[in-house]
Short mmCIF file of C-alpha atoms and ligand atoms in Angstrom, two decimals:
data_model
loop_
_atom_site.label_atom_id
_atom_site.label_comp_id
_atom_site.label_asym_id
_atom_site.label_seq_id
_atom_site.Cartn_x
_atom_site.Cartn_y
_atom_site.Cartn_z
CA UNK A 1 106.45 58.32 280.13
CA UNK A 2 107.08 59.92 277.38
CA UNK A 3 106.68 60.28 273.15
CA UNK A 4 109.12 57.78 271.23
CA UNK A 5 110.16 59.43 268.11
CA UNK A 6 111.60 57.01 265.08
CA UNK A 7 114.96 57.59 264.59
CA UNK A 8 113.93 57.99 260.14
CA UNK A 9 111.81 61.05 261.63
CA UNK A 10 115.18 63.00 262.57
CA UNK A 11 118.03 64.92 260.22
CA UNK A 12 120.94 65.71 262.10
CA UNK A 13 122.61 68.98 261.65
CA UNK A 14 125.78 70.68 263.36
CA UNK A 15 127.49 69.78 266.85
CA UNK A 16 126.84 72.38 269.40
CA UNK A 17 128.65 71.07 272.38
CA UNK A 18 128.16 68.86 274.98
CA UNK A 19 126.98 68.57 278.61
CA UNK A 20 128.58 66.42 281.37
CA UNK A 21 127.35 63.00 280.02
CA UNK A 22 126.10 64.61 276.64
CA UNK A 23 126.22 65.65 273.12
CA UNK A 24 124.39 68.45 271.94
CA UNK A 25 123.36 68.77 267.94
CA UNK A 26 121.26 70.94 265.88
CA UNK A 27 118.63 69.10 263.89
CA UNK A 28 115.38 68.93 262.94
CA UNK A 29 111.90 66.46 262.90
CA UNK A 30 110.21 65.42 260.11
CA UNK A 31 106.28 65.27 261.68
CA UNK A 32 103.62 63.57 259.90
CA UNK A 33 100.04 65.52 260.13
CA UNK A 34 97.91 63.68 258.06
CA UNK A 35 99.59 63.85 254.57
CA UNK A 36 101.44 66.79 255.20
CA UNK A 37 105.41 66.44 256.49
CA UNK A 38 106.72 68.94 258.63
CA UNK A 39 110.01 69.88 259.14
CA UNK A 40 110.53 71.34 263.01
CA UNK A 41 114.07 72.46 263.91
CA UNK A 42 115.46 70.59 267.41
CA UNK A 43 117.55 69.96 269.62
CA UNK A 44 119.00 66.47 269.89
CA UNK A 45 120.96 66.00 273.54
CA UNK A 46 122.67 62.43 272.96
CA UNK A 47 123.28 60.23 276.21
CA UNK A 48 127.12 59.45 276.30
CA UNK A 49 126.95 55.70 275.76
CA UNK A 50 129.60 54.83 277.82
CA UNK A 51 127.99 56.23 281.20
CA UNK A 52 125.38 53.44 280.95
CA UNK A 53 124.18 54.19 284.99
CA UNK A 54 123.51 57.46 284.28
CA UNK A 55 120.98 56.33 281.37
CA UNK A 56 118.12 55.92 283.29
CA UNK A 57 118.31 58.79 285.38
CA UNK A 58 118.64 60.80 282.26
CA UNK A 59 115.65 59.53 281.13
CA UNK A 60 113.87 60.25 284.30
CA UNK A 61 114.75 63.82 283.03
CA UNK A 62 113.09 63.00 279.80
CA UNK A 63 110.14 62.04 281.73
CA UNK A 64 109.37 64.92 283.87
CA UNK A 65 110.18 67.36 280.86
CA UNK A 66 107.25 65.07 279.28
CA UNK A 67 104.37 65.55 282.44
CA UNK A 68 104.86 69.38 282.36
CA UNK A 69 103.63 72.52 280.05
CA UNK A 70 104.47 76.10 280.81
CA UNK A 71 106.03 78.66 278.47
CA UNK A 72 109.11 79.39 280.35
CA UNK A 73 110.42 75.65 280.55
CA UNK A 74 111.64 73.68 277.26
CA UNK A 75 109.51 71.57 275.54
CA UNK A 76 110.25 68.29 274.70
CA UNK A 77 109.00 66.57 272.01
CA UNK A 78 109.96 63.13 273.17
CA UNK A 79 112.83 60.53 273.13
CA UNK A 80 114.40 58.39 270.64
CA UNK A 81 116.15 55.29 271.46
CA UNK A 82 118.59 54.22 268.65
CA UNK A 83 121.10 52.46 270.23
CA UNK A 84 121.62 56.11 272.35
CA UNK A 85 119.01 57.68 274.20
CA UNK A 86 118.03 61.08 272.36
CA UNK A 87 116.20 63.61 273.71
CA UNK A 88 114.67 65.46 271.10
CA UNK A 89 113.51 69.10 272.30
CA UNK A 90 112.48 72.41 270.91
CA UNK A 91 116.03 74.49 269.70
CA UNK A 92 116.27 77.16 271.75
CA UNK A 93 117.81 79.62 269.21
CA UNK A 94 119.96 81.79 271.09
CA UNK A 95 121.82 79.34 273.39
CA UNK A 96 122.81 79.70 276.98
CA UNK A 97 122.21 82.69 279.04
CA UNK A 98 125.86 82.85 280.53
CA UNK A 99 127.56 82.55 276.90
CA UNK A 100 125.67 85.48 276.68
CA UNK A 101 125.79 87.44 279.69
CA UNK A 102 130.12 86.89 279.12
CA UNK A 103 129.55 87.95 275.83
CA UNK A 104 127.79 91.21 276.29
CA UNK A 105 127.13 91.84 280.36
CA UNK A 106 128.35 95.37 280.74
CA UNK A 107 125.77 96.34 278.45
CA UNK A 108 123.06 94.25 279.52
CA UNK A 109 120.84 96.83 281.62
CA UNK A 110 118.85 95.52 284.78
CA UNK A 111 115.59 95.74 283.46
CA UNK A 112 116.39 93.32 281.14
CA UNK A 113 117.87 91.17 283.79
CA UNK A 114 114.91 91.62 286.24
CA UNK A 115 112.84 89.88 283.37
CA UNK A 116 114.64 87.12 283.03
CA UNK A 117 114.89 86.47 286.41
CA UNK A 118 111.21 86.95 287.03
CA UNK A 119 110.81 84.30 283.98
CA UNK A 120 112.99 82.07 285.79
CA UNK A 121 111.06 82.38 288.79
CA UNK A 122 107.39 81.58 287.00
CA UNK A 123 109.01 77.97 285.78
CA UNK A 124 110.64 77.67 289.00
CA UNK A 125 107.28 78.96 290.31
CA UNK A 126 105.03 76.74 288.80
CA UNK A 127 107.21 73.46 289.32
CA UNK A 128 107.15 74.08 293.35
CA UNK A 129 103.52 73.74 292.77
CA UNK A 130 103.63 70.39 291.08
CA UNK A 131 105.86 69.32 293.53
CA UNK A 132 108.74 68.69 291.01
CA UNK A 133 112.55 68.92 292.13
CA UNK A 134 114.72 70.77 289.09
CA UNK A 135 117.77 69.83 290.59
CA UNK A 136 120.46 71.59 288.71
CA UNK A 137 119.44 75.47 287.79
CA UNK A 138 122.36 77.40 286.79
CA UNK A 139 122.09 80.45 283.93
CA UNK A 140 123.66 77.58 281.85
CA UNK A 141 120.30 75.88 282.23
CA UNK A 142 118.94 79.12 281.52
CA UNK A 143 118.32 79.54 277.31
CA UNK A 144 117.54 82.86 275.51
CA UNK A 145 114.52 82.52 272.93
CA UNK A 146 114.52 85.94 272.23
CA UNK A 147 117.40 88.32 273.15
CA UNK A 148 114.74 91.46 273.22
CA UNK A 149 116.31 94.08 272.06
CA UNK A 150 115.30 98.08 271.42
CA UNK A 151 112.75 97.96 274.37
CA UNK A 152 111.29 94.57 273.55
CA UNK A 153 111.99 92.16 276.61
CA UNK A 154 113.93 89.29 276.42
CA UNK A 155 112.14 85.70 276.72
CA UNK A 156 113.88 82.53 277.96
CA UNK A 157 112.82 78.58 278.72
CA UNK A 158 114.76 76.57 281.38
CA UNK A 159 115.87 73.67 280.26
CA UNK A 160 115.67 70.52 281.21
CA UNK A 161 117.82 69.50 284.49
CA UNK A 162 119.86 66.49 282.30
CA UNK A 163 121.17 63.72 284.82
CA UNK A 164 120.12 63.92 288.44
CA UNK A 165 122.10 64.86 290.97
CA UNK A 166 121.56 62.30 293.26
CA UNK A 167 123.88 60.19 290.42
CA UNK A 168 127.24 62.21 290.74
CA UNK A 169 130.06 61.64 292.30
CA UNK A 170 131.25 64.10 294.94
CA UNK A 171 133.78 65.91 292.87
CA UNK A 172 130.88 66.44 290.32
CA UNK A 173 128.79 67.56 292.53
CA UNK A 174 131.68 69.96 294.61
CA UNK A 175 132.15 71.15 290.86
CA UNK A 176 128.44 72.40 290.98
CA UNK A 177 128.91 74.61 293.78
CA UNK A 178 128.08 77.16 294.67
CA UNK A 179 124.94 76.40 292.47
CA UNK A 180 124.32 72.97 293.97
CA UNK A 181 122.59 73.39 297.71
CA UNK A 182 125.02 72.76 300.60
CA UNK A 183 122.79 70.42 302.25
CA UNK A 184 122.47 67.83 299.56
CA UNK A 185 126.38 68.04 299.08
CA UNK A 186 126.59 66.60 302.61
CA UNK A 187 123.26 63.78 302.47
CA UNK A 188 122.32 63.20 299.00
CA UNK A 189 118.93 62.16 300.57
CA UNK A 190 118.26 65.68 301.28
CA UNK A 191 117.47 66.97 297.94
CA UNK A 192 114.23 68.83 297.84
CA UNK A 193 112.45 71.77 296.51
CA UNK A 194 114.04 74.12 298.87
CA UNK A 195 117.63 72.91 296.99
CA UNK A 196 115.90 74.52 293.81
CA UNK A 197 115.46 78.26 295.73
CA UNK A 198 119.49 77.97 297.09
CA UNK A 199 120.38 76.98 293.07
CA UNK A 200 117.90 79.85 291.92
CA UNK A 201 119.40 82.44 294.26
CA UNK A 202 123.15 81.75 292.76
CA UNK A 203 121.68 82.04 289.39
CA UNK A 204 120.22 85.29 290.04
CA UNK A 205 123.77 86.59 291.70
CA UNK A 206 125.24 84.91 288.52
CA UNK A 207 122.82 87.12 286.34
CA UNK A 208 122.94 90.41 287.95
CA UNK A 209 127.05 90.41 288.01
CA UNK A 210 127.32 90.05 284.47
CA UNK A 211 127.72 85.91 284.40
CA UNK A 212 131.03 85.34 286.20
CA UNK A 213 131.27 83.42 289.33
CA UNK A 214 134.73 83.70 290.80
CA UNK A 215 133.77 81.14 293.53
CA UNK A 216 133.72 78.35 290.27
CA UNK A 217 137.18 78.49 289.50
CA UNK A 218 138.39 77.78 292.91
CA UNK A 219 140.48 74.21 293.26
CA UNK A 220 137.74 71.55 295.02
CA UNK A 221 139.22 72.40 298.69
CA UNK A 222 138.21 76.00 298.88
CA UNK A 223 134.66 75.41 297.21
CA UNK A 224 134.04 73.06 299.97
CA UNK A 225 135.25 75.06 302.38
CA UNK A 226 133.53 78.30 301.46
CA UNK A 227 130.32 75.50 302.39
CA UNK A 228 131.26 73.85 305.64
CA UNK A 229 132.18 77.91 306.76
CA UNK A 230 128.89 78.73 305.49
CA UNK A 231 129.96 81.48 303.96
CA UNK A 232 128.16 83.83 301.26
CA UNK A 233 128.62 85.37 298.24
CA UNK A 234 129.61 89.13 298.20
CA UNK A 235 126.63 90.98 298.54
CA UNK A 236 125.60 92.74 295.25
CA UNK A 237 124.91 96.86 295.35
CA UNK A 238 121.65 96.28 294.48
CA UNK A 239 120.45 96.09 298.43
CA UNK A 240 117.00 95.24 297.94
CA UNK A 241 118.41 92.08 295.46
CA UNK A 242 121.40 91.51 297.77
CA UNK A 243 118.57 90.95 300.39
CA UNK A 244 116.79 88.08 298.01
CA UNK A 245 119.66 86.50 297.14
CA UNK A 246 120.54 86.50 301.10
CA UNK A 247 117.49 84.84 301.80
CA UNK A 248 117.14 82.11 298.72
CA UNK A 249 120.93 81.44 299.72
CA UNK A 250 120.05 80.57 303.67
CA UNK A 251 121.99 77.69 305.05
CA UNK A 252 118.82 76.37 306.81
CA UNK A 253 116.75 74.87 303.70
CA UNK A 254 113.29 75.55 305.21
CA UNK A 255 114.04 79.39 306.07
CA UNK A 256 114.42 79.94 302.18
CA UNK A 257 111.34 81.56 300.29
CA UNK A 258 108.98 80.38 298.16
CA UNK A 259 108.93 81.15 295.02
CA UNK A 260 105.88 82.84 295.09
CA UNK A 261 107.12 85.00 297.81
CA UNK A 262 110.53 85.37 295.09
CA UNK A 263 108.06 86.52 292.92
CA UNK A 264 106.54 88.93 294.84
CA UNK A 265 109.61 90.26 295.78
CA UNK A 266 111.61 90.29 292.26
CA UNK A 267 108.38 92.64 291.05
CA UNK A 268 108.67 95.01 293.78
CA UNK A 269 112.00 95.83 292.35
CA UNK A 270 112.24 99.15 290.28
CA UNK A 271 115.22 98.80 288.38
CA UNK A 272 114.85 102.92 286.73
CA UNK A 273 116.59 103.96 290.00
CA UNK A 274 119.65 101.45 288.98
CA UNK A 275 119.29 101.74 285.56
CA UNK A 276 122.14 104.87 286.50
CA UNK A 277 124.57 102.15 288.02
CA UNK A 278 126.89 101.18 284.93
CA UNK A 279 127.98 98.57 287.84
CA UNK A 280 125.65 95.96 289.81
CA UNK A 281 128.63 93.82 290.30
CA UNK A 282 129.65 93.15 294.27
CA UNK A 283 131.12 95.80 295.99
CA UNK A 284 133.77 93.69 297.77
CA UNK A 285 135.67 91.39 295.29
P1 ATP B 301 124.55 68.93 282.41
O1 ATP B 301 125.99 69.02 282.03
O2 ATP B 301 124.17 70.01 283.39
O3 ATP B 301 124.12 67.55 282.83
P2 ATP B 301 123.23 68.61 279.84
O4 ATP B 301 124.10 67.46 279.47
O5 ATP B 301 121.79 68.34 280.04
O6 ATP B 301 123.73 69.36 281.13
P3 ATP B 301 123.00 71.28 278.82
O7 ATP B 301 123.85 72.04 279.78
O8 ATP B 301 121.52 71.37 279.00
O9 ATP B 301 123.46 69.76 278.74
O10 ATP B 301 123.33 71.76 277.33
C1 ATP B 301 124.66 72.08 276.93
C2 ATP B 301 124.60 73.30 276.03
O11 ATP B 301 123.83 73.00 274.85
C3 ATP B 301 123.88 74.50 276.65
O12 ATP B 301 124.75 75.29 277.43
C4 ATP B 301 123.37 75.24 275.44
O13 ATP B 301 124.40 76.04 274.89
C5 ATP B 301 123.06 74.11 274.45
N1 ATP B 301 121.62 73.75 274.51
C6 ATP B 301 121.04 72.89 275.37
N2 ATP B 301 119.72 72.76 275.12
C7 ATP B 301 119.44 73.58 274.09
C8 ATP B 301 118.23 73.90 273.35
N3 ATP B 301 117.07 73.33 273.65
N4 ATP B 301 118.34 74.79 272.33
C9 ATP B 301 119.53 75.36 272.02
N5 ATP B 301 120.69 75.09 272.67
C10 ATP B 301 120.67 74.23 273.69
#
């Protein structure tokens, strides 16, 4: 379960979007500590009243977020029911890792990408140990702390996965892909951890091209096609990385890695001898 936060505790500031069933503000917690009132900037991710179904499964989100600690996963600092269901989590200050990467890819230099990635993979990491399904990684799941800049390295905290998967419809879920695992889109029964290593292995080809995924804009019939032919995403020029992404991206859920094997593998990579590449993009486009 998780901390209920009074709904006098909270100020609410600007509207920064929304997700599929949400809306995301700006605002901040007054805490009590004794007799001293502190005021905490947050996050507040509303549940769109009028999906009332998806309610509980969003706070099943609100739940997990609650059981687990690490720095590279958001922390939540509970849920406030006031008529909506608020989560109330830390503000990530620099948003979404793809508004960024769109925003200044080109001169984004691998290094830095390696590091997030490797981030990525010590939540992802460290949730395969607990046993606990994400369900829905994607860079825009992915949110910058610290941009690092001038040889200081970047620092980012997954967020939390928001409603399950296993409560969309088809078309949401065909929307998802190719971040959502192929298997699940066919049996929703079949969502496990290995789904988490196919959604991390798009989200690393997502990172290292610069945050564009052409296979997203496609019209419903084609994504599902590019599935049932099983086919791939063009290999990046990175080999070594092409080869990862090959492998987290298997068709065959229990031939993909773990992610302490990702681990291993995403520090073997030296990115000085790419560094020299202006582009990591696919070769074949
Ligand atoms: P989904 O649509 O996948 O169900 P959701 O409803 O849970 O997702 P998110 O995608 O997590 O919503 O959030 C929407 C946007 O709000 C993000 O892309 C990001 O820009 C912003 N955002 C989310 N969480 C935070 C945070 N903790 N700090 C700062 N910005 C955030």
């Amino acid at each position: 379960m998780f901390h209920k936060i009074p709904a006098d505790s909270l100020e609410w500031h600007e509207n920064l979007g929304h997700g599929t069933f949400t809306k995301i503000y700006r605002g901040s917690r007054l805490d009590k500590v004794e007799r001293e009132t502190h005021k905490v900037e947050v996050l507040l991710k509303v549940m769109d009243g009028t999906h009332q179904n998806c309610i509980e499964s969003f706070l099943e989100a609100a739940s997990i977020m609650s059981q687990v600690s690490h720095q590279h996963l958001v922390l939540l600092h509970g849920v406030c029911m006031a008529g909506d269901s608020i989560m109330v989590q830390e503000f990530v200050r620099w948003g979404a890792l793809d508004t960024h990467l769109r925003k200044c890819g080109p001169l984004v230099p691998a290094s830095w990408k390696l590091q997030v990635a490797k981030q990525l993979s010590y939540a992802l990491n460290y949730l395969e140990d607990k046993g606990i399904i994400h369900g829905n990684i994607s860079s825009k799941k992915v949110l910058l702390a610290r941009k690092g800049a001038g040889g200081s390295p970047p620092f980012i905290k997954l967020s939390d996965p928001g409603v399950s998967p296993t409560v969309l419809t088809k078309e949401m879920l065909t929307d998802r892909i190719p971040w959502v695992a192929p298997e699940y889109l066919w049996d929703t029964k079949l969502l496990s951890l290995e789904s988490d290593k196919w959604s991390f292995g798009a989200t690393l080809w997502e990172i290292f091209s610069g945050g564009t995924m052409p296979i997203s804009t496609l019209e419903p019939a084609k994504k599902l096609q590019f599935y049932k032919e099983k086919q791939q995403l063009p290999a990046l020029k990175w080999t070594e990385l092409a080869t990862l992404i090959g492998q987290c991206m298997e068709y065959t859920p229990h031939l993909r890695p773990s992610f302490r094997a990702i681990i291993r593998d995403l520090n073997s990579l030296i990115t000085s001898d790419y560094e020299l590449l202006s582009d990591l993009s696919p070769s074949a486009m």
